XYZ file of C-alpha atoms in Angstrom:
322
model
C 19.301 -37.458 -21.870
C 17.522 -34.581 -19.299
C 13.612 -34.689 -19.623
C 12.388 -31.549 -18.105
C 9.020 -32.825 -17.862
C 9.642 -35.631 -15.298
C 8.638 -35.586 -11.766
C 11.029 -37.808 -10.402
C 14.291 -35.628 -8.559
C 16.867 -35.271 -11.071
C 20.568 -33.513 -10.065
C 21.479 -32.958 -13.517
C 18.010 -31.335 -14.197
C 18.293 -29.192 -11.307
C 21.826 -27.950 -12.330
C 20.606 -27.044 -15.748
C 17.737 -25.270 -14.325
C 19.539 -23.531 -11.568
C 22.339 -22.374 -14.048
C 20.099 -21.244 -16.784
C 18.008 -18.981 -13.749
C 21.311 -17.592 -12.568
C 22.296 -16.209 -15.915
C 19.221 -14.308 -16.475
C 19.128 -13.009 -12.678
C 22.459 -11.764 -13.372
C 21.913 -10.388 -16.764
C 18.590 -8.521 -15.479
C 20.673 -7.257 -12.723
C 23.584 -5.756 -14.788
C 20.720 -4.344 -17.252
C 19.048 -2.243 -14.517
C 22.405 -0.868 -13.084
C 23.582 0.199 -16.398
C 20.211 2.032 -16.830
C 20.697 3.235 -13.596
C 24.273 4.633 -13.764
C 23.201 8.185 -13.675
C 21.746 8.474 -10.435
C 24.591 5.999 -8.707
C 27.906 7.322 -7.496
C 30.777 5.988 -9.348
C 32.010 3.575 -6.530
C 28.804 2.236 -5.874
C 28.208 1.448 -9.531
C 31.390 -0.033 -9.992
C 31.198 -2.155 -7.106
C 27.916 -3.577 -7.574
C 28.713 -4.153 -10.986
C 32.069 -6.035 -9.861
C 30.222 -8.063 -7.616
C 27.624 -9.225 -10.123
C 30.118 -9.887 -12.754
C 32.267 -12.356 -10.188
C 29.483 -14.487 -9.659
C 29.819 -17.880 -10.773
C 26.215 -18.914 -12.579
C 26.927 -22.659 -11.982
C 26.827 -22.258 -8.397
C 24.013 -21.333 -5.603
C 23.379 -17.859 -5.418
C 21.445 -16.289 -2.577
C 17.732 -16.255 -2.807
C 18.056 -12.488 -1.687
C 19.650 -11.253 -4.711
C 16.383 -12.562 -6.395
C 14.337 -10.331 -4.181
C 16.614 -7.280 -4.658
C 15.868 -7.981 -8.512
C 12.438 -8.040 -8.324
C 12.565 -4.939 -5.977
C 14.983 -3.152 -8.290
C 12.670 -4.004 -11.362
C 9.550 -2.495 -9.528
C 11.650 0.476 -8.372
C 12.181 1.355 -12.312
C 8.531 0.867 -12.781
C 7.671 3.476 -10.342
C 10.887 5.739 -10.919
C 11.730 5.452 -7.354
C 15.521 6.664 -7.509
C 16.202 6.452 -3.342
C 15.075 2.684 -3.519
C 17.269 2.371 -6.542
C 20.097 3.790 -4.830
C 19.329 1.557 -1.927
C 19.366 -1.738 -3.634
C 22.529 -0.851 -5.604
C 24.275 -0.157 -2.082
C 23.098 -3.600 -1.140
C 24.361 -5.181 -3.914
C 27.601 -3.284 -3.797
C 27.938 -4.458 -0.122
C 26.904 -8.296 -0.055
C 28.535 -11.445 -1.140
C 25.634 -13.325 -2.824
C 27.438 -16.609 -3.780
C 26.363 -19.292 -1.603
C 28.026 -22.618 -0.685
C 26.337 -25.819 0.878
C 23.193 -25.221 2.719
C 23.348 -22.229 5.170
C 20.912 -21.646 7.933
C 19.806 -18.142 8.449
C 18.056 -16.183 11.650
C 15.921 -13.193 10.572
C 17.067 -11.469 13.832
C 20.534 -11.174 12.055
C 19.297 -10.161 8.687
C 20.161 -6.852 7.194
C 16.887 -4.782 7.995
C 16.260 -4.169 4.332
C 16.427 -7.986 3.446
C 14.147 -8.495 6.660
C 11.582 -6.172 4.565
C 11.889 -8.310 1.371
C 11.474 -11.365 3.161
C 8.305 -9.849 4.613
C 6.992 -8.572 1.457
C 7.937 -11.990 -0.486
C 6.152 -14.015 2.420
C 3.177 -11.938 2.575
C 2.501 -12.223 -1.008
C 2.439 -16.286 -0.799
C 0.286 -16.016 2.164
C -2.993 -14.932 2.015
C -3.689 -11.893 4.917
C 0.046 -11.953 5.189
C 2.283 -13.049 8.453
C 2.021 -11.033 11.724
C 5.808 -11.681 12.871
C 6.376 -12.379 16.335
C 9.775 -12.417 18.413
C 11.941 -15.005 17.438
C 14.713 -16.613 19.740
C 18.059 -18.153 19.087
C 17.050 -21.339 20.788
C 13.994 -21.617 18.473
C 16.602 -20.792 15.631
C 18.961 -23.671 16.824
C 16.087 -26.141 17.500
C 14.874 -25.741 13.621
C 18.700 -26.179 12.604
C 18.972 -29.338 14.316
C 15.758 -30.761 13.149
C 16.517 -30.146 9.394
C 20.009 -31.276 9.672
C 18.833 -34.482 10.939
C 15.887 -34.409 8.307
C 18.507 -33.841 5.352
C 20.541 -36.756 6.762
C 17.709 -39.065 6.719
C 16.824 -38.184 3.222
C 20.352 -38.726 2.138
C 20.258 -42.434 3.159
C 16.647 -42.988 2.387
C 16.063 -41.016 -1.002
C 19.331 -40.253 -3.015
C 17.778 -38.330 -5.795
C 16.260 -36.177 -3.725
C 18.637 -35.508 -1.556
C 20.978 -34.331 -4.752
C 18.191 -32.357 -6.066
C 17.830 -30.620 -2.693
C 21.523 -30.149 -2.560
C 21.197 -28.226 -5.999
C 18.125 -26.169 -5.266
C 18.354 -25.257 -1.937
C 20.810 -22.772 -0.860
C 19.363 -20.967 2.280
C 16.972 -21.930 5.179
C 15.796 -19.146 7.063
C 14.038 -19.076 10.385
C 11.538 -16.742 11.856
C 8.436 -16.793 13.995
C 4.806 -15.748 13.586
C 1.555 -16.028 15.200
C -0.174 -17.688 12.190
C -0.156 -21.194 12.008
C 2.013 -21.296 8.803
C 4.968 -23.678 9.420
C 7.149 -22.860 6.318
C 7.294 -21.467 2.727
C 9.017 -20.314 -0.240
C 8.405 -17.924 -2.981
C 9.589 -17.181 -6.532
C 11.182 -13.943 -5.295
C 13.534 -15.633 -2.668
C 14.371 -18.679 -5.299
C 16.758 -21.110 -3.622
C 15.375 -20.234 -0.094
C 12.732 -21.758 2.284
C 11.415 -19.955 5.373
C 10.380 -21.848 8.628
C 8.583 -20.472 11.429
C 10.519 -21.629 14.664
C 6.999 -22.418 16.459
C 6.254 -25.087 14.365
C 5.861 -28.163 16.242
C 7.328 -30.790 13.560
C 6.093 -34.128 15.451
C 8.821 -36.152 13.850
C 11.532 -36.444 11.415
C 9.025 -37.605 9.043
C 7.544 -34.276 9.120
C 10.778 -32.704 8.203
C 11.219 -34.805 5.427
C 7.835 -33.758 4.426
C 8.898 -30.184 4.716
C 12.239 -30.816 2.544
C 10.181 -32.487 -0.396
C 7.227 -29.941 -0.327
C 9.657 -26.964 -0.601
C 11.939 -28.400 -3.031
C 8.946 -29.290 -5.156
C 8.194 -25.860 -5.078
C 11.352 -24.467 -6.226
C 11.293 -27.106 -9.214
C 7.843 -25.870 -10.625
C 9.074 -22.170 -9.823
C 12.364 -22.775 -11.906
C 10.733 -24.152 -14.512
C 7.529 -21.673 -14.626
C 10.229 -18.695 -15.024
C 9.862 -19.980 -18.930
C 6.851 -21.910 -19.033
C 3.572 -20.750 -17.440
C 2.555 -24.750 -16.857
C -0.842 -23.412 -16.487
C -3.074 -21.146 -18.523
C -6.039 -20.647 -16.221
C -6.713 -17.331 -15.390
C -5.551 -16.001 -11.877
C -9.178 -14.942 -11.010
C -10.415 -18.649 -11.204
C -10.725 -20.084 -7.987
C -11.095 -23.862 -6.587
C -10.967 -25.619 -3.483
C -7.498 -26.047 -2.196
C -6.311 -29.386 -0.559
C -4.079 -27.445 2.272
C -5.628 -24.218 2.882
C -9.485 -23.275 3.753
C -9.692 -20.337 1.250
C -10.294 -20.974 -2.521
C -7.001 -20.809 -4.521
C -6.047 -19.998 -8.300
C -5.527 -23.413 -10.526
C -1.816 -22.750 -10.662
C -1.598 -22.911 -6.799
C -3.809 -26.559 -6.873
C -1.344 -27.457 -9.541
C 1.626 -27.004 -7.214
C -0.243 -28.834 -4.571
C -0.798 -31.597 -6.702
C 2.833 -31.722 -7.906
C 4.018 -31.353 -4.214
C 1.910 -34.244 -3.043
C 3.499 -36.361 -5.492
C 7.188 -35.826 -4.329
C 6.012 -36.288 -0.568
C 4.361 -39.220 -1.243
C 7.810 -40.483 -2.966
C 10.019 -39.235 -0.144
C 7.936 -40.260 2.540
C 7.397 -43.823 1.221
C 11.393 -44.252 0.668
C 11.770 -43.365 4.268
C 9.300 -45.625 5.756
C 10.627 -48.723 3.460
C 13.995 -47.514 4.747
C 13.267 -48.391 8.243
C 15.547 -45.482 9.788
C 13.010 -44.119 12.044
C 12.100 -45.539 15.567
C 8.889 -47.575 15.770
C 6.808 -44.326 17.019
C 8.187 -41.999 14.142
C 7.626 -45.040 11.462
C 3.773 -44.863 12.548
C 3.564 -41.341 12.142
C 4.764 -41.689 8.925
C 2.535 -44.277 7.461
C 0.147 -41.580 8.848
C 1.446 -38.815 6.912
C 1.363 -41.213 4.035
C -2.295 -41.876 4.427
C -3.282 -38.053 4.578
C -1.223 -37.195 1.807
C -2.718 -39.703 -0.473
C -6.054 -38.047 0.227
C -4.780 -34.722 -0.424
C -2.872 -35.971 -3.910
C -6.020 -37.103 -5.241
C -8.097 -34.281 -4.115
C -6.090 -32.029 -6.068
C -4.878 -33.945 -8.937
C -8.969 -34.469 -9.459
C -9.447 -30.501 -9.528
C -6.416 -29.743 -11.975
C -7.737 -32.950 -14.228
C -11.063 -31.361 -14.253
C -10.422 -27.675 -14.809
C -6.691 -27.358 -15.349
C -5.668 -25.597 -18.950
C -2.359 -26.763 -18.973
C 0.712 -26.230 -21.363
C 2.647 -28.731 -23.019
C 5.273 -29.046 -20.307
C 2.744 -28.530 -17.465
C 0.536 -31.740 -19.058
C 3.747 -33.545 -19.210
C 4.862 -33.128 -15.612
C 1.636 -33.763 -14.166
C 1.347 -37.276 -16.208
C 4.828 -37.927 -14.766
C 3.969 -37.131 -11.291
C 0.990 -39.663 -11.684
C 3.628 -42.283 -11.641
C 5.758 -40.672 -8.878
C 2.550 -40.976 -6.571
C 1.519 -44.296 -7.278
């Protein structure tokens, strides 16, 4: 039996959630394109509908199709016909089915996809991101590190590895002058983005990043149908990983993600797969995240107004982090 409220990674649950979201995504886009048929050329309309109907909802779909869906919904709200046409054109021209985990480089994205990425990342990061020139060398460095990190997770934390393999389809590298290392967005579901200038002191830091962002992807998948937290976005509280105060849902995410990171790093430490100097770094990270997790948990317990599902997940994360 699959329990949606459990914090521990679960491949079957991830598959169920991914399929449900993919079906909803395809249905939304088909509905929007049907509504836009009169303003589209017959060729673009037919090709875009054919592409959408050919997608297998039980397999991975590119995060950029989620971004196009959000942009198309917004374009309808503003009756922006040129943007509706542009999005339909992109849907007709691109293959959005994803196999495995693909590494993308911002320099080779279609210009409009790069724009969608920037909009999504700016929404997630206060003050937005200032993009700087990206290099192929930087892209290859991140690709190598994250392939090694994924291999370590496959050997040390099998259930997390299987969940990552379900939820994560794309890793996009870019560069920024900000200190932001990596992130994800509901509007790019299934994709994580990583700054090429991120230092990543050891492979333990890479495992940290995988556990961190996969935790967000799991909660994003659940929040499509359940808000998890009922507090107003206007309420702001101290955040464990940021200097600015954040809405309670952000602190809730931090608490859950903290429990996932502790789970993954402890498994990695126990495996003794790391050389001695990186083993020390792993232990340091565990101590750091224990403090951050405790801080965020206390804030959520004190101020949080959660749905039943949100409370169940929080309770389960306590066991995962212990």
